[in-house]
CSV table of N, CA, C and O in Angstrom, one decimal:
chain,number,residue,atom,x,y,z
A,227,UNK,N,0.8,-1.2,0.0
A,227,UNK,CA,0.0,0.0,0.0
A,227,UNK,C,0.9,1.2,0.0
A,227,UNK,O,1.9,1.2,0.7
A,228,UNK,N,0.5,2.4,-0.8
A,228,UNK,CA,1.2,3.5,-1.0
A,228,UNK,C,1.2,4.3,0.5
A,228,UNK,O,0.2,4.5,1.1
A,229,UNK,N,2.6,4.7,0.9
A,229,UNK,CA,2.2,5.6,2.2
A,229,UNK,C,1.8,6.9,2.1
A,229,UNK,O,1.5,7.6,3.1
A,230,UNK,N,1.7,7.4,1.1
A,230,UNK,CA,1.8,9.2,1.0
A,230,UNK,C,0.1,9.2,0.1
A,230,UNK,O,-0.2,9.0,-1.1
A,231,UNK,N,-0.3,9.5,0.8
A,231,UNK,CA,-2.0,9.9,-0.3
A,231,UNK,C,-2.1,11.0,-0.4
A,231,UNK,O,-3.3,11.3,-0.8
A,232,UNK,N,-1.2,12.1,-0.2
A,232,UNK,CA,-1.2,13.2,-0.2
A,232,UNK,C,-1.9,14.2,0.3
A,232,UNK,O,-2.1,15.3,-0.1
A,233,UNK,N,-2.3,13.6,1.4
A,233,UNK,CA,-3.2,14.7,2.6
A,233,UNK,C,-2.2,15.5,3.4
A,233,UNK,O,-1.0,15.3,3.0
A,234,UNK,N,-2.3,16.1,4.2
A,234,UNK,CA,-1.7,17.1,5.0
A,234,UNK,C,-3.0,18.1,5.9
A,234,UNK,O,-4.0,18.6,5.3
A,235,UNK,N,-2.7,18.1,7.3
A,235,UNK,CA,-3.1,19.0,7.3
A,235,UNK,C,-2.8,20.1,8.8
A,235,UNK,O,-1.9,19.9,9.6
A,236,UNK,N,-3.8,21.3,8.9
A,236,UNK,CA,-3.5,22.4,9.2
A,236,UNK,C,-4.2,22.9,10.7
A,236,UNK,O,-5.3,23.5,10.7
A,237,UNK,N,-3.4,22.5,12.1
A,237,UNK,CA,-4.3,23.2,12.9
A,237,UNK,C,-4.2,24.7,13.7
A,237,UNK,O,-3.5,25.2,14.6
A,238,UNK,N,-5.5,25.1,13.0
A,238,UNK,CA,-5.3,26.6,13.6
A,238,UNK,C,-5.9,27.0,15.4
A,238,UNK,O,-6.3,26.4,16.4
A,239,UNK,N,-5.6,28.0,15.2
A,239,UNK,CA,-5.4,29.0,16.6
A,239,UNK,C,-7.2,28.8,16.9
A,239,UNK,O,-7.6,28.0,17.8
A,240,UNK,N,-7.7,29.4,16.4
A,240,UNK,CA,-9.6,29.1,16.4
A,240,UNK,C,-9.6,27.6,16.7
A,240,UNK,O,-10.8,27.2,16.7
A,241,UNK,N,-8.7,26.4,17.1
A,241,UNK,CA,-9.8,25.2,17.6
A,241,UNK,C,-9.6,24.3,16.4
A,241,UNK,O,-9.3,23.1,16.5
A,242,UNK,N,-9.9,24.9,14.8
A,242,UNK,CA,-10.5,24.2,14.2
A,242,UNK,C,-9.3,23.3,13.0
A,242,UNK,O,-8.3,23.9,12.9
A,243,UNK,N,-9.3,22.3,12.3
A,243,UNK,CA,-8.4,21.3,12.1
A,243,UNK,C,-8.9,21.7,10.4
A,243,UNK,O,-10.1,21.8,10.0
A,244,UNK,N,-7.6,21.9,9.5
A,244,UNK,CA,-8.2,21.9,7.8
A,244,UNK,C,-7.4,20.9,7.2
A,244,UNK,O,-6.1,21.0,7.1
A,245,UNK,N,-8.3,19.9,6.7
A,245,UNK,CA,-7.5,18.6,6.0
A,245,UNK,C,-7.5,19.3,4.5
A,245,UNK,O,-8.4,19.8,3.9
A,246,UNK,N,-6.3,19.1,4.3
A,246,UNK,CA,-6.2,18.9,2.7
A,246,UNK,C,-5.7,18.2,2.2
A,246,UNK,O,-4.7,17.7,2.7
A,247,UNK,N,-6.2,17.7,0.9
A,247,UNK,CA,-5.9,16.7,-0.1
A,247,UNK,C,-5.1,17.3,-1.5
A,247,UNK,O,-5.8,17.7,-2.4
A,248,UNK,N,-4.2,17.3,-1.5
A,248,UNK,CA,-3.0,17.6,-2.7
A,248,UNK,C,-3.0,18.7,-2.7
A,248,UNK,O,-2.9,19.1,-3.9
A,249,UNK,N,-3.2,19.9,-1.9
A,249,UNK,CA,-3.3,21.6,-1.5
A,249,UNK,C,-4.7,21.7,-1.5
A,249,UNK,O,-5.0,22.8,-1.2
A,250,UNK,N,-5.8,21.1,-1.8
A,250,UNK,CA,-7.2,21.5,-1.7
A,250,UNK,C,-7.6,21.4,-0.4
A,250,UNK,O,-7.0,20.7,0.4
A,251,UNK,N,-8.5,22.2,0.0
A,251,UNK,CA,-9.2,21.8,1.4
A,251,UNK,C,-10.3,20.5,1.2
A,251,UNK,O,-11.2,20.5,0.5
A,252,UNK,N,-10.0,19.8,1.9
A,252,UNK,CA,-10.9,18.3,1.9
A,252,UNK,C,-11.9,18.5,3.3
A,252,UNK,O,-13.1,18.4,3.0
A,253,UNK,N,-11.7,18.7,4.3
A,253,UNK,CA,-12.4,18.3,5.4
A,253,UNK,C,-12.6,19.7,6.4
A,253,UNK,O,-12.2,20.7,5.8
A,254,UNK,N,-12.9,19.9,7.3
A,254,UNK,CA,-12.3,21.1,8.3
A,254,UNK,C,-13.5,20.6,9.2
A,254,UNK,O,-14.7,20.3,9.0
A,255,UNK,N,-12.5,20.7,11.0
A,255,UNK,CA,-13.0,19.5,12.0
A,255,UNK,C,-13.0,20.7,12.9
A,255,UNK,O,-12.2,21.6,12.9
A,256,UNK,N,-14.2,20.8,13.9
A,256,UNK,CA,-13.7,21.6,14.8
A,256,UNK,C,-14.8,21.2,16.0
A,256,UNK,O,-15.8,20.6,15.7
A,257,UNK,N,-14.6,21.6,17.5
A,257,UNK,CA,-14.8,21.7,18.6
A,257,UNK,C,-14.2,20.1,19.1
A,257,UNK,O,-13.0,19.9,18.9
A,258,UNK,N,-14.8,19.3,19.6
A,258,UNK,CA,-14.2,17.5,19.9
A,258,UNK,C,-13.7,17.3,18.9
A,258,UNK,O,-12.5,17.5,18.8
A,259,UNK,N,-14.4,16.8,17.8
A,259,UNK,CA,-14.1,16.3,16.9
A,259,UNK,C,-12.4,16.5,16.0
A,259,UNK,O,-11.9,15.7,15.3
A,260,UNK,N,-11.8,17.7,16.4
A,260,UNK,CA,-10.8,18.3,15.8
A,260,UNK,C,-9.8,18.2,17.2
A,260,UNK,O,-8.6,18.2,17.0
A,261,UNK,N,-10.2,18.3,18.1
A,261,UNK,CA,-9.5,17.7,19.8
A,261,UNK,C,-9.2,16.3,19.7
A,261,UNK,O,-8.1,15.9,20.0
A,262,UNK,N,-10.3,15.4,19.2
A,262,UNK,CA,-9.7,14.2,19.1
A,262,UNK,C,-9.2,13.7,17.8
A,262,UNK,O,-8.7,12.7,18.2
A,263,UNK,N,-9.0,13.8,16.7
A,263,UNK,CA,-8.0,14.3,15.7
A,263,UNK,C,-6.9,14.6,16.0
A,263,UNK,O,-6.0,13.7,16.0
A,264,UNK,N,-6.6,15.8,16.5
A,264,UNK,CA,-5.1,16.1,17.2
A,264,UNK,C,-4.6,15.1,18.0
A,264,UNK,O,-3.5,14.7,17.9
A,265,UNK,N,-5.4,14.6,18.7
A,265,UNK,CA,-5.0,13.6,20.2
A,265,UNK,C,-4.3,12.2,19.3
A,265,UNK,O,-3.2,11.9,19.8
A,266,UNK,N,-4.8,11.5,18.2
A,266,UNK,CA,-4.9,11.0,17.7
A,266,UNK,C,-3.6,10.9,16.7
A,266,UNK,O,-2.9,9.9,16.5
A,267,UNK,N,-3.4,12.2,16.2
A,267,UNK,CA,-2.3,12.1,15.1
A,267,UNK,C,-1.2,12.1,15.9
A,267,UNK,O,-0.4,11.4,15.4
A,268,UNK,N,-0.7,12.8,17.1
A,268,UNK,CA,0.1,12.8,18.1
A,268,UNK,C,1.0,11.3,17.6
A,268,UNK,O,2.1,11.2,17.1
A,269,UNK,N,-0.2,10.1,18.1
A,269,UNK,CA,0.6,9.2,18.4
A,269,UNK,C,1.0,8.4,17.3
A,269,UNK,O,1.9,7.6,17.5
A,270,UNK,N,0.3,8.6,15.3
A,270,UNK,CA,0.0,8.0,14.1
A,270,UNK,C,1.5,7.9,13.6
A,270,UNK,O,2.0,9.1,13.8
A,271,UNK,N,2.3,7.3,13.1
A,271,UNK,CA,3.3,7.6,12.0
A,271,UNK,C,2.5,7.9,10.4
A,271,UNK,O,1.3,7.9,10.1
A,272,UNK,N,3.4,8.1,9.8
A,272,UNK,CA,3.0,9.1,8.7
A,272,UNK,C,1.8,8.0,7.6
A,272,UNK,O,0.9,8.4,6.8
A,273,UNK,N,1.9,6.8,7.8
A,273,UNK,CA,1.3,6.2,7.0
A,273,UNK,C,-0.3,5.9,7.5
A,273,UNK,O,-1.3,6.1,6.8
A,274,UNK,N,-0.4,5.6,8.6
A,274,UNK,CA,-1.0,5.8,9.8
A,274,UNK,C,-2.2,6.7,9.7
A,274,UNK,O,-3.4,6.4,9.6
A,275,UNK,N,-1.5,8.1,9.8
A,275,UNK,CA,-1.9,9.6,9.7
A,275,UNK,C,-2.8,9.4,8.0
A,275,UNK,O,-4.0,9.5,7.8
A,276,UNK,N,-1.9,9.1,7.3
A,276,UNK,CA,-2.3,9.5,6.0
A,276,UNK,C,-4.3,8.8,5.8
A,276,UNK,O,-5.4,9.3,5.5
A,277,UNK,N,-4.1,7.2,6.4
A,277,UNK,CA,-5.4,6.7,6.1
A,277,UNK,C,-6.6,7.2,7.1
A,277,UNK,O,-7.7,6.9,6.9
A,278,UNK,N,-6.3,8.0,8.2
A,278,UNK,CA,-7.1,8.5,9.3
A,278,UNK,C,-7.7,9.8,8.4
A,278,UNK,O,-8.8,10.2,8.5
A,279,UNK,N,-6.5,10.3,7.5
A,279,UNK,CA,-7.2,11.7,7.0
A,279,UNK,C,-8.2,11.5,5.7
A,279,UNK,O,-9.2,12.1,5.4
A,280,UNK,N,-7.4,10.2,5.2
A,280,UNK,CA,-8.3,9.2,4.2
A,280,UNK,C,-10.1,8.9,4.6
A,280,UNK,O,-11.2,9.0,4.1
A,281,UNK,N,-9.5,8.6,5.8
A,281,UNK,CA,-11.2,7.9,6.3
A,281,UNK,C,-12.0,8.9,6.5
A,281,UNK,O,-13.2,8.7,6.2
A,282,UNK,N,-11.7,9.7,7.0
A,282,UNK,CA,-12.1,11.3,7.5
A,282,UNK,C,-13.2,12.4,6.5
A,282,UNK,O,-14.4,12.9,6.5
A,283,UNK,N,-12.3,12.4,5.9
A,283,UNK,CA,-12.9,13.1,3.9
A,283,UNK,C,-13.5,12.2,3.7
A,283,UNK,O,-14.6,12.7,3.3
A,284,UNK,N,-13.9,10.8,3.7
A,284,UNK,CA,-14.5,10.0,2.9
A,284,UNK,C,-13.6,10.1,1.5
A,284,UNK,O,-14.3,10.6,0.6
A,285,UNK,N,-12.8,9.9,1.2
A,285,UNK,CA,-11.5,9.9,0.6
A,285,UNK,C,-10.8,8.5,0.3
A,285,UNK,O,-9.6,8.4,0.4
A,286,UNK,N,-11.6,7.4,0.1
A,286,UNK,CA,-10.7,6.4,0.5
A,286,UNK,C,-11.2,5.1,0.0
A,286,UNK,O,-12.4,5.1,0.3
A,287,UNK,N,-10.7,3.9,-0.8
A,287,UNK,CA,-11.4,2.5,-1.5
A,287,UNK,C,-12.1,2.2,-0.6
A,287,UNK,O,-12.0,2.1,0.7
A,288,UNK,N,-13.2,1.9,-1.8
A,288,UNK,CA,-14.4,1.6,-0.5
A,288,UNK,C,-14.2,-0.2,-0.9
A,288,UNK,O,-14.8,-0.8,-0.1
A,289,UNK,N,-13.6,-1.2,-1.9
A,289,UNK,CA,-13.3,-2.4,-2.2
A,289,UNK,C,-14.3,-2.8,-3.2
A,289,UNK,O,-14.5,-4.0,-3.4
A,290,UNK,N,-15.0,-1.7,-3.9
A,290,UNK,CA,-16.1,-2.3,-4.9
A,290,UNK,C,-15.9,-1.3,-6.1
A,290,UNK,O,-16.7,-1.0,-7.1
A,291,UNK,N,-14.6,-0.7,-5.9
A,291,UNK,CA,-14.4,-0.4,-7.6
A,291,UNK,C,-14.6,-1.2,-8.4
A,291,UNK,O,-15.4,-0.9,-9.3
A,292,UNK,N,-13.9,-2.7,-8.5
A,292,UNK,CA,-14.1,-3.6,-9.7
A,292,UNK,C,-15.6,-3.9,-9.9
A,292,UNK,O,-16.2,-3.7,-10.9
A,293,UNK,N,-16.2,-4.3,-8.8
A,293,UNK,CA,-17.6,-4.6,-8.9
A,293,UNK,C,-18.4,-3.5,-9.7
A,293,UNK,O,-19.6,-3.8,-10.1
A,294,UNK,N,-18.0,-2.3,-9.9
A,294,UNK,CA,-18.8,-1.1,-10.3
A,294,UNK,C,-18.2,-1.2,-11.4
A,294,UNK,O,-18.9,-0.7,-12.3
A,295,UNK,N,-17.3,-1.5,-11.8
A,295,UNK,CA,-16.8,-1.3,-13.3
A,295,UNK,C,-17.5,-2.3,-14.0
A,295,UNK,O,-17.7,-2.1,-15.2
A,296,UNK,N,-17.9,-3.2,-13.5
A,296,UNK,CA,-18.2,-4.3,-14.3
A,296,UNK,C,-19.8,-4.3,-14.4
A,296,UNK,O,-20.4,-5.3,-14.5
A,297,UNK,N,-20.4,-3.2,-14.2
A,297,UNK,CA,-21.8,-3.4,-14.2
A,297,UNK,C,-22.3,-2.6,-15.2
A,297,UNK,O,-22.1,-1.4,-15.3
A,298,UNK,N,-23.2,-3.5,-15.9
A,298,UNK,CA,-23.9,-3.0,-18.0
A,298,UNK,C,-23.8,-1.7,-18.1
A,298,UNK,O,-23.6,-1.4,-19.3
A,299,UNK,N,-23.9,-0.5,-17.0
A,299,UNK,CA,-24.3,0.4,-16.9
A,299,UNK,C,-22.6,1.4,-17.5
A,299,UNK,O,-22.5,2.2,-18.4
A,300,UNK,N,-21.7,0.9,-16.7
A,300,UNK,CA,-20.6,1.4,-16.8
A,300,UNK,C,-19.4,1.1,-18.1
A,300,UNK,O,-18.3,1.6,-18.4
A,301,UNK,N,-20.3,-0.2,-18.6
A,301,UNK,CA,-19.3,-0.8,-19.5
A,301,UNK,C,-19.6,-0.1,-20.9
A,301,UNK,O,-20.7,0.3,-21.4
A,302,UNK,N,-18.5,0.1,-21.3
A,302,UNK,CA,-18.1,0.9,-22.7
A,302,UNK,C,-17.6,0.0,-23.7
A,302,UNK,O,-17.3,0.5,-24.8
């Protein structure tokens, strides 16, 4: 599995947490939700980190790409 999915992200002074995905803003977390985030990446190594921000955005294989490719609808 690739470690780098290209998230990153940014916690400001206001509380609030901004995920981004390849420089875009993907997500933005704030009051608990962005407290437990922080608490959380503390302890993640980077690959770790990367699928937490993955799951987060809703950003992430859901394991039925092939299954969707293959249905009359999508086939070309």
């Amino acid at each position: 599995m690739q470690d780098d999915l290209g998230f990153t992200f940014t916690a400001r002074k206001t509380g609030e947490v901004h995920i981004h995905h390849h420089g875009r803003l993907a997500a933005t977390l704030r009051g608990a939700r962005a407290d437990d985030f922080l608490r959380e990446m503390e302890d993640c190594d980077h690959a770790s980190a990367q699928q937490v921000m993955a799951r987060l955005t809703g950003n992430y294989k859901r394991g039925n790409e092939r299954k969707a490719a293959e249905h009359p609808r999508n086939r070309r």
